[in-house]
Amino acid sequence: GAGVSQSPRYKVAKRGQDVALRCDPISGHVSLFWYQQALGQGPEFLTYFQNEAQLDKSGLPSDRFFAERPEGSVSTLKIQRTQQEDSAVYLCASSRTGWGDNSPLHFGNGTRLTVT
Amino acid sequence: DAKTTQPPSMDCAEGRAANLPCNHSTISGNEYVYWYRQIHSQGPQYIIHGLKNNETNEMASLIITEDRKSSTLILPHATLRDTAVYYCIVRDRGDTDKLIFGTGTRLQVFP
């Protein structure tokens, strides 16, 4: 079946521009996660949704980062006034059920954001 | 912070078993151990997870010590396509159930 799909695959933005990154989770998956991965590092957690509710945004690095999942399926990560330190791969993952179940996370291949 | 410790790199000959160790001495009783791998330019790929019993699937085997303070991921017949960064993760049992990644083990399979 179809996996987690992310678009665009690559994004180049000039410093100060706003960007929007899209995630299409596996159909019917309740939980959705966003991660940020800098070059040579492991992925770092940004935020978590259960259906349309954003239950954890503790990893968002600043108020320039905003995520939404209005209908409980597709999610968008928005970064306002991009800075060079925002350059990274942004990964989206989904899992079948909500908290307490040990269903594994399934990741997309990410969006590579380069801020010039 | 990640709750696991892994060697930064390992080598393995093609066709041989790759045994990747992981220490998780502070693991709690209800926390699962997960293994993922990441091949260059791809997202992390789920391999296997377990609580206290050994687990096996079509990709790998997971051996967890009786005290649960360490585990080993076994790839029984490594191929060149198994070259990747392997992450051992103790799943967070806080509000989110999120995975907290460390820096992983870079496994290089050579011919």
PDB file of C-alpha atoms in Angstrom:
ATOM      1  CA  GLY A   1       0.000   0.000   0.000  1.00  0.00           C
ATOM      2  CA  ALA A   2       0.969   3.645  -0.233  1.00  0.00           C
ATOM      3  CA  GLY A   3       3.357   4.931   2.371  1.00  0.00           C
ATOM      4  CA  VAL A   4       3.777   8.381   3.857  1.00  0.00           C
ATOM      5  CA  SER A   5       4.160  10.939   1.097  1.00  0.00           C
ATOM      6  CA  GLN A   6       5.885  14.296   1.506  1.00  0.00           C
ATOM      7  CA  SER A   7       6.101  17.215  -0.876  1.00  0.00           C
ATOM      8  CA  PRO A   8       8.029  18.926  -2.180  1.00  0.00           C
ATOM      9  CA  ARG A   9      11.018  16.610  -2.068  1.00  0.00           C
ATOM     10  CA  TYR A  10      13.392  19.579  -2.229  1.00  0.00           C
ATOM     11  CA  LYS A  11      12.789  23.224  -1.411  1.00  0.00           C
ATOM     12  CA  VAL A  12      15.147  26.151  -1.750  1.00  0.00           C
ATOM     13  CA  ALA A  13      14.094  29.348  -0.025  1.00  0.00           C
ATOM     14  CA  LYS A  14      15.733  32.699   0.332  1.00  0.00           C
ATOM     15  CA  ARG A  15      16.272  33.887   3.869  1.00  0.00           C
ATOM     16  CA  GLY A  16      13.137  35.595   5.104  1.00  0.00           C
ATOM     17  CA  GLN A  17      10.710  33.708   2.866  1.00  0.00           C
ATOM     18  CA  ASP A  18       7.874  31.595   4.214  1.00  0.00           C
ATOM     19  CA  VAL A  19       7.650  27.915   3.290  1.00  0.00           C
ATOM     20  CA  ALA A  20       4.979  25.224   3.589  1.00  0.00           C
ATOM     21  CA  LEU A  21       5.788  21.540   3.670  1.00  0.00           C
ATOM     22  CA  ARG A  22       3.101  18.939   3.099  1.00  0.00           C
ATOM     23  CA  CYS A  23       2.640  15.478   4.555  1.00  0.00           C
ATOM     24  CA  ASP A  24       0.139  12.850   3.384  1.00  0.00           C
ATOM     25  CA  PRO A  25       0.087  10.120   6.036  1.00  0.00           C
ATOM     26  CA  ILE A  26      -0.920   6.529   5.468  1.00  0.00           C
ATOM     27  CA  SER A  27      -4.684   6.445   5.041  1.00  0.00           C
ATOM     28  CA  GLY A  28      -6.516   5.968   8.320  1.00  0.00           C
ATOM     29  CA  HIS A  29      -3.510   6.579  10.539  1.00  0.00           C
ATOM     30  CA  VAL A  30      -4.461   8.438  13.680  1.00  0.00           C
ATOM     31  CA  SER A  31      -1.103   9.763  14.817  1.00  0.00           C
ATOM     32  CA  LEU A  32       1.182  12.083  12.874  1.00  0.00           C
ATOM     33  CA  PHE A  33       4.650  13.295  13.827  1.00  0.00           C
ATOM     34  CA  TRP A  34       7.036  15.881  12.400  1.00  0.00           C
ATOM     35  CA  TYR A  35      10.790  15.618  12.828  1.00  0.00           C
ATOM     36  CA  GLN A  36      13.746  17.775  11.819  1.00  0.00           C
ATOM     37  CA  GLN A  37      17.027  16.165  10.802  1.00  0.00           C
ATOM     38  CA  ALA A  38      20.209  18.184  10.473  1.00  0.00           C
ATOM     39  CA  LEU A  39      23.077  16.836   8.405  1.00  0.00           C
ATOM     40  CA  GLY A  40      24.831  13.969  10.177  1.00  0.00           C
ATOM     41  CA  GLN A  41      22.391  13.918  13.098  1.00  0.00           C
ATOM     42  CA  GLY A  42      19.480  11.749  14.102  1.00  0.00           C
ATOM     43  CA  PRO A  43      15.940  13.060  13.604  1.00  0.00           C
ATOM     44  CA  GLU A  44      14.681  15.423  16.302  1.00  0.00           C
ATOM     45  CA  PHE A  45      11.039  15.558  17.316  1.00  0.00           C
ATOM     46  CA  LEU A  46       9.086  18.696  16.486  1.00  0.00           C
ATOM     47  CA  THR A  47       5.391  18.071  17.046  1.00  0.00           C
ATOM     48  CA  TYR A  48       2.667  15.432  17.315  1.00  0.00           C
ATOM     49  CA  PHE A  49      -0.983  15.225  16.236  1.00  0.00           C
ATOM     50  CA  GLN A  50      -3.639  12.753  17.230  1.00  0.00           C
ATOM     51  CA  ASN A  51      -6.273  13.173  14.555  1.00  0.00           C
ATOM     52  CA  GLU A  52      -6.670  16.947  14.222  1.00  0.00           C
ATOM     53  CA  ALA A  53      -5.522  17.738  17.754  1.00  0.00           C
ATOM     54  CA  GLN A  54      -1.967  18.945  18.226  1.00  0.00           C
ATOM     55  CA  LEU A  55      -1.087  17.292  21.516  1.00  0.00           C
ATOM     56  CA  ASP A  56       2.608  18.053  21.694  1.00  0.00           C
ATOM     57  CA  LYS A  57       4.522  20.905  20.131  1.00  0.00           C
ATOM     58  CA  SER A  58       7.374  20.914  22.588  1.00  0.00           C
ATOM     59  CA  GLY A  59      10.000  20.372  19.886  1.00  0.00           C
ATOM     60  CA  LEU A  60       9.148  23.350  17.702  1.00  0.00           C
ATOM     61  CA  PRO A  61      12.293  25.514  17.855  1.00  0.00           C
ATOM     62  CA  SER A  62      10.610  28.901  17.667  1.00  0.00           C
ATOM     63  CA  ASP A  63       7.292  30.614  17.069  1.00  0.00           C
ATOM     64  CA  ARG A  64       8.227  30.830  13.383  1.00  0.00           C
ATOM     65  CA  PHE A  65       7.322  27.138  13.135  1.00  0.00           C
ATOM     66  CA  PHE A  66       3.669  26.219  12.876  1.00  0.00           C
ATOM     67  CA  ALA A  67       1.969  22.913  12.074  1.00  0.00           C
ATOM     68  CA  GLU A  68      -1.626  22.026  11.376  1.00  0.00           C
ATOM     69  CA  ARG A  69      -3.744  19.016  10.521  1.00  0.00           C
ATOM     70  CA  PRO A  70      -7.227  20.501  10.189  1.00  0.00           C
ATOM     71  CA  GLU A  71      -9.146  17.421   9.040  1.00  0.00           C
ATOM     72  CA  GLY A  72      -7.083  14.803  10.767  1.00  0.00           C
ATOM     73  CA  SER A  73      -5.335  13.564   7.651  1.00  0.00           C
ATOM     74  CA  VAL A  74      -3.002  15.799   5.603  1.00  0.00           C
ATOM     75  CA  SER A  75      -0.650  17.964   7.640  1.00  0.00           C
ATOM     76  CA  THR A  76       1.307  21.086   6.787  1.00  0.00           C
ATOM     77  CA  LEU A  77       4.423  22.370   8.508  1.00  0.00           C
ATOM     78  CA  LYS A  78       4.905  26.077   7.930  1.00  0.00           C
ATOM     79  CA  ILE A  79       8.068  27.999   8.613  1.00  0.00           C
ATOM     80  CA  GLN A  80       7.851  31.768   8.558  1.00  0.00           C
ATOM     81  CA  ARG A  81      10.748  34.121   7.832  1.00  0.00           C
ATOM     82  CA  THR A  82      13.149  31.255   7.183  1.00  0.00           C
ATOM     83  CA  GLN A  83      16.683  31.460   8.539  1.00  0.00           C
ATOM     84  CA  GLN A  84      19.788  29.586   7.444  1.00  0.00           C
ATOM     85  CA  GLU A  85      19.688  27.441  10.572  1.00  0.00           C
ATOM     86  CA  ASP A  86      16.336  26.081   9.381  1.00  0.00           C
ATOM     87  CA  SER A  87      18.149  24.210   6.599  1.00  0.00           C
ATOM     88  CA  ALA A  88      17.501  20.529   7.288  1.00  0.00           C
ATOM     89  CA  VAL A  89      15.449  17.545   6.201  1.00  0.00           C
ATOM     90  CA  TYR A  90      11.920  17.646   7.573  1.00  0.00           C
ATOM     91  CA  LEU A  91      10.449  14.198   8.113  1.00  0.00           C
ATOM     92  CA  CYS A  92       6.849  13.232   8.633  1.00  0.00           C
ATOM     93  CA  ALA A  93       5.728   9.962  10.201  1.00  0.00           C
ATOM     94  CA  SER A  94       2.366   8.391  10.926  1.00  0.00           C
ATOM     95  CA  SER A  95       1.191   5.502  13.062  1.00  0.00           C
ATOM     96  CA  ARG A  96      -1.996   3.522  13.028  1.00  0.00           C
ATOM     97  CA  THR A  97      -3.349   4.337  16.460  1.00  0.00           C
ATOM     98  CA  GLY A  98      -2.995   6.842  19.233  1.00  0.00           C
ATOM     99  CA  TRP A  99      -1.149   6.987  22.511  1.00  0.00           C
ATOM    100  CA  GLY A 100      -0.453   3.811  24.391  1.00  0.00           C
ATOM    101  CA  ASP A 101      -0.462   1.490  21.442  1.00  0.00           C
ATOM    102  CA  ASN A 102       2.889   0.313  20.197  1.00  0.00           C
ATOM    103  CA  SER A 103       2.129   0.550  16.521  1.00  0.00           C
ATOM    104  CA  PRO A 104       5.351   1.616  14.816  1.00  0.00           C
ATOM    105  CA  LEU A 105       5.896   4.965  13.153  1.00  0.00           C
ATOM    106  CA  HIS A 106       6.190   4.917   9.373  1.00  0.00           C
ATOM    107  CA  PHE A 107       8.275   7.692   7.894  1.00  0.00           C
ATOM    108  CA  GLY A 108       8.208   9.516   4.604  1.00  0.00           C
ATOM    109  CA  ASN A 109      11.400  10.355   2.717  1.00  0.00           C
ATOM    110  CA  GLY A 110      11.325  13.932   3.880  1.00  0.00           C
ATOM    111  CA  THR A 111      11.607  17.403   2.413  1.00  0.00           C
ATOM    112  CA  ARG A 112      15.105  18.803   2.156  1.00  0.00           C
ATOM    113  CA  LEU A 113      14.931  22.519   2.876  1.00  0.00           C
ATOM    114  CA  THR A 114      17.861  24.731   1.946  1.00  0.00           C
ATOM    115  CA  VAL A 115      17.763  28.362   3.008  1.00  0.00           C
ATOM    116  CA  THR A 116      20.141  30.618   1.099  1.00  0.00           C
TER     117      THR A 116
ATOM    118  CA  ASP B   1      17.523  12.945  25.517  1.00  0.00           C
ATOM    119  CA  ALA B   2      17.991   9.540  23.947  1.00  0.00           C
ATOM    120  CA  LYS B   3      17.972   6.719  26.453  1.00  0.00           C
ATOM    121  CA  THR B   4      20.267   4.439  24.465  1.00  0.00           C
ATOM    122  CA  THR B   5      23.979   4.058  23.766  1.00  0.00           C
ATOM    123  CA  GLN B   6      25.278   2.558  20.521  1.00  0.00           C
ATOM    124  CA  PRO B   7      28.737   2.246  18.941  1.00  0.00           C
ATOM    125  CA  PRO B   8      29.174   4.929  16.281  1.00  0.00           C
ATOM    126  CA  SER B   9      30.214   2.521  13.543  1.00  0.00           C
ATOM    127  CA  MET B  10      30.614  -1.156  12.654  1.00  0.00           C
ATOM    128  CA  ASP B  11      31.742  -3.195   9.666  1.00  0.00           C
ATOM    129  CA  CYS B  12      30.394  -6.512   8.455  1.00  0.00           C
ATOM    130  CA  ALA B  13      31.306  -8.803   5.576  1.00  0.00           C
ATOM    131  CA  GLU B  14      28.584  -9.534   3.079  1.00  0.00           C
ATOM    132  CA  GLY B  15      26.805 -12.811   3.840  1.00  0.00           C
ATOM    133  CA  ARG B  16      27.818 -12.798   7.483  1.00  0.00           C
ATOM    134  CA  ALA B  17      25.584 -11.980  10.426  1.00  0.00           C
ATOM    135  CA  ALA B  18      25.630  -8.369  11.608  1.00  0.00           C
ATOM    136  CA  ASN B  19      25.144  -8.013  15.368  1.00  0.00           C
ATOM    137  CA  LEU B  20      24.401  -4.465  16.460  1.00  0.00           C
ATOM    138  CA  PRO B  21      24.489  -3.826  20.220  1.00  0.00           C
ATOM    139  CA  CYS B  22      22.542  -1.280  22.207  1.00  0.00           C
ATOM    140  CA  ASN B  23      22.627  -0.312  25.880  1.00  0.00           C
ATOM    141  CA  HIS B  24      19.495   1.042  27.557  1.00  0.00           C
ATOM    142  CA  SER B  25      20.245   0.671  31.258  1.00  0.00           C
ATOM    143  CA  THR B  26      17.563   3.160  32.383  1.00  0.00           C
ATOM    144  CA  ILE B  27      14.696   1.526  30.523  1.00  0.00           C
ATOM    145  CA  SER B  28      11.409   1.342  32.432  1.00  0.00           C
ATOM    146  CA  GLY B  29       9.289  -1.763  32.779  1.00  0.00           C
ATOM    147  CA  ASN B  30       6.688  -0.795  30.195  1.00  0.00           C
ATOM    148  CA  GLU B  31       8.999   0.778  27.621  1.00  0.00           C
ATOM    149  CA  TYR B  32       9.583  -0.955  24.309  1.00  0.00           C
ATOM    150  CA  VAL B  33      12.842  -1.096  22.367  1.00  0.00           C
ATOM    151  CA  TYR B  34      12.537  -0.132  18.714  1.00  0.00           C
ATOM    152  CA  TRP B  35      15.012  -0.447  15.886  1.00  0.00           C
ATOM    153  CA  TYR B  36      14.983   1.679  12.759  1.00  0.00           C
ATOM    154  CA  ARG B  37      17.477   2.118   9.970  1.00  0.00           C
ATOM    155  CA  GLN B  38      18.109   4.987   7.611  1.00  0.00           C
ATOM    156  CA  ILE B  39      19.636   4.622   4.211  1.00  0.00           C
ATOM    157  CA  HIS B  40      21.077   7.756   2.669  1.00  0.00           C
ATOM    158  CA  SER B  41      18.459  10.232   1.419  1.00  0.00           C
ATOM    159  CA  GLN B  42      15.558   8.164   2.736  1.00  0.00           C
ATOM    160  CA  GLY B  43      13.402   8.369   5.827  1.00  0.00           C
ATOM    161  CA  PRO B  44      13.930   5.986   8.750  1.00  0.00           C
ATOM    162  CA  GLN B  45      12.623   2.488   8.079  1.00  0.00           C
ATOM    163  CA  TYR B  46      11.015   0.442  10.837  1.00  0.00           C
ATOM    164  CA  ILE B  47      12.751  -2.877  11.486  1.00  0.00           C
ATOM    165  CA  ILE B  48      11.466  -4.475  14.679  1.00  0.00           C
ATOM    166  CA  HIS B  49      10.428  -3.781  18.262  1.00  0.00           C
ATOM    167  CA  GLY B  50      10.113  -5.732  21.492  1.00  0.00           C
ATOM    168  CA  LEU B  51       9.420  -5.508  25.216  1.00  0.00           C
ATOM    169  CA  LYS B  52      11.185  -8.401  26.913  1.00  0.00           C
ATOM    170  CA  ASN B  53      10.897 -11.457  24.722  1.00  0.00           C
ATOM    171  CA  ASN B  54      13.100 -12.067  21.724  1.00  0.00           C
ATOM    172  CA  GLU B  55      11.455 -11.136  18.455  1.00  0.00           C
ATOM    173  CA  THR B  56      12.008 -12.181  14.848  1.00  0.00           C
ATOM    174  CA  ASN B  57      10.562 -11.016  11.569  1.00  0.00           C
ATOM    175  CA  GLU B  58      11.521 -11.185   7.931  1.00  0.00           C
ATOM    176  CA  MET B  59      14.135  -8.477   8.332  1.00  0.00           C
ATOM    177  CA  ALA B  60      15.907  -9.211  11.596  1.00  0.00           C
ATOM    178  CA  SER B  61      15.955 -10.694  15.071  1.00  0.00           C
ATOM    179  CA  LEU B  62      15.927  -8.748  18.322  1.00  0.00           C
ATOM    180  CA  ILE B  63      17.540 -10.243  21.395  1.00  0.00           C
ATOM    181  CA  ILE B  64      16.784  -8.481  24.698  1.00  0.00           C
ATOM    182  CA  THR B  65      18.711  -9.427  27.824  1.00  0.00           C
ATOM    183  CA  GLU B  66      16.783 -10.737  30.789  1.00  0.00           C
ATOM    184  CA  ASP B  67      17.402  -7.563  32.809  1.00  0.00           C
ATOM    185  CA  ARG B  68      16.330  -5.523  29.741  1.00  0.00           C
ATOM    186  CA  LYS B  69      19.342  -3.251  30.057  1.00  0.00           C
ATOM    187  CA  SER B  70      20.686  -4.096  26.627  1.00  0.00           C
ATOM    188  CA  SER B  71      19.668  -5.607  23.324  1.00  0.00           C
ATOM    189  CA  THR B  72      21.167  -6.800  20.056  1.00  0.00           C
ATOM    190  CA  LEU B  73      19.767  -6.478  16.572  1.00  0.00           C
ATOM    191  CA  ILE B  74      20.811  -9.348  14.334  1.00  0.00           C
ATOM    192  CA  LEU B  75      20.768  -9.218  10.549  1.00  0.00           C
ATOM    193  CA  PRO B  76      21.377 -12.896   9.787  1.00  0.00           C
ATOM    194  CA  HIS B  77      22.903 -12.563   6.306  1.00  0.00           C
ATOM    195  CA  ALA B  78      24.013  -9.010   5.664  1.00  0.00           C
ATOM    196  CA  THR B  79      23.943  -7.668   2.117  1.00  0.00           C
ATOM    197  CA  LEU B  80      25.398  -4.502   0.644  1.00  0.00           C
ATOM    198  CA  ARG B  81      21.899  -2.995   0.752  1.00  0.00           C
ATOM    199  CA  ASP B  82      21.956  -3.265   4.554  1.00  0.00           C
ATOM    200  CA  THR B  83      24.567  -0.501   4.707  1.00  0.00           C
ATOM    201  CA  ALA B  84      22.793   2.207   6.712  1.00  0.00           C
ATOM    202  CA  VAL B  85      22.600   4.016  10.036  1.00  0.00           C
ATOM    203  CA  TYR B  86      20.814   1.853  12.597  1.00  0.00           C
ATOM    204  CA  TYR B  87      18.963   3.494  15.466  1.00  0.00           C
ATOM    205  CA  CYS B  88      18.067   1.769  18.716  1.00  0.00           C
ATOM    206  CA  ILE B  89      15.282   3.684  20.470  1.00  0.00           C
ATOM    207  CA  VAL B  90      13.472   3.334  23.762  1.00  0.00           C
ATOM    208  CA  ARG B  91      10.014   4.676  23.051  1.00  0.00           C
ATOM    209  CA  ASP B  92       9.004   7.583  25.231  1.00  0.00           C
ATOM    210  CA  ARG B  93       6.024   6.798  27.464  1.00  0.00           C
ATOM    211  CA  GLY B  94       5.192  10.393  28.179  1.00  0.00           C
ATOM    212  CA  ASP B  95       2.296  12.255  26.716  1.00  0.00           C
ATOM    213  CA  THR B  96       3.188  11.588  23.131  1.00  0.00           C
ATOM    214  CA  ASP B  97       4.717   8.147  22.665  1.00  0.00           C
ATOM    215  CA  LYS B  98       7.239   9.810  20.376  1.00  0.00           C
ATOM    216  CA  LEU B  99      10.502   8.223  19.287  1.00  0.00           C
ATOM    217  CA  ILE B 100      13.633   9.997  20.514  1.00  0.00           C
ATOM    218  CA  PHE B 101      16.533   9.235  18.202  1.00  0.00           C
ATOM    219  CA  GLY B 102      20.195   9.165  19.174  1.00  0.00           C
ATOM    220  CA  THR B 103      23.074   9.205  16.716  1.00  0.00           C
ATOM    221  CA  GLY B 104      22.865   5.499  15.840  1.00  0.00           C
ATOM    222  CA  THR B 105      25.399   3.012  14.494  1.00  0.00           C
ATOM    223  CA  ARG B 106      26.682   3.393  10.965  1.00  0.00           C
ATOM    224  CA  LEU B 107      26.900  -0.159   9.586  1.00  0.00           C
ATOM    225  CA  GLN B 108      29.107  -0.645   6.565  1.00  0.00           C
ATOM    226  CA  VAL B 109      28.692  -3.985   4.767  1.00  0.00           C
ATOM    227  CA  PHE B 110      31.645  -4.763   2.528  1.00  0.00           C
ATOM    228  CA  PRO B 111      31.981  -7.336  -0.290  1.00  0.00           C
TER     229      PRO B 111
END
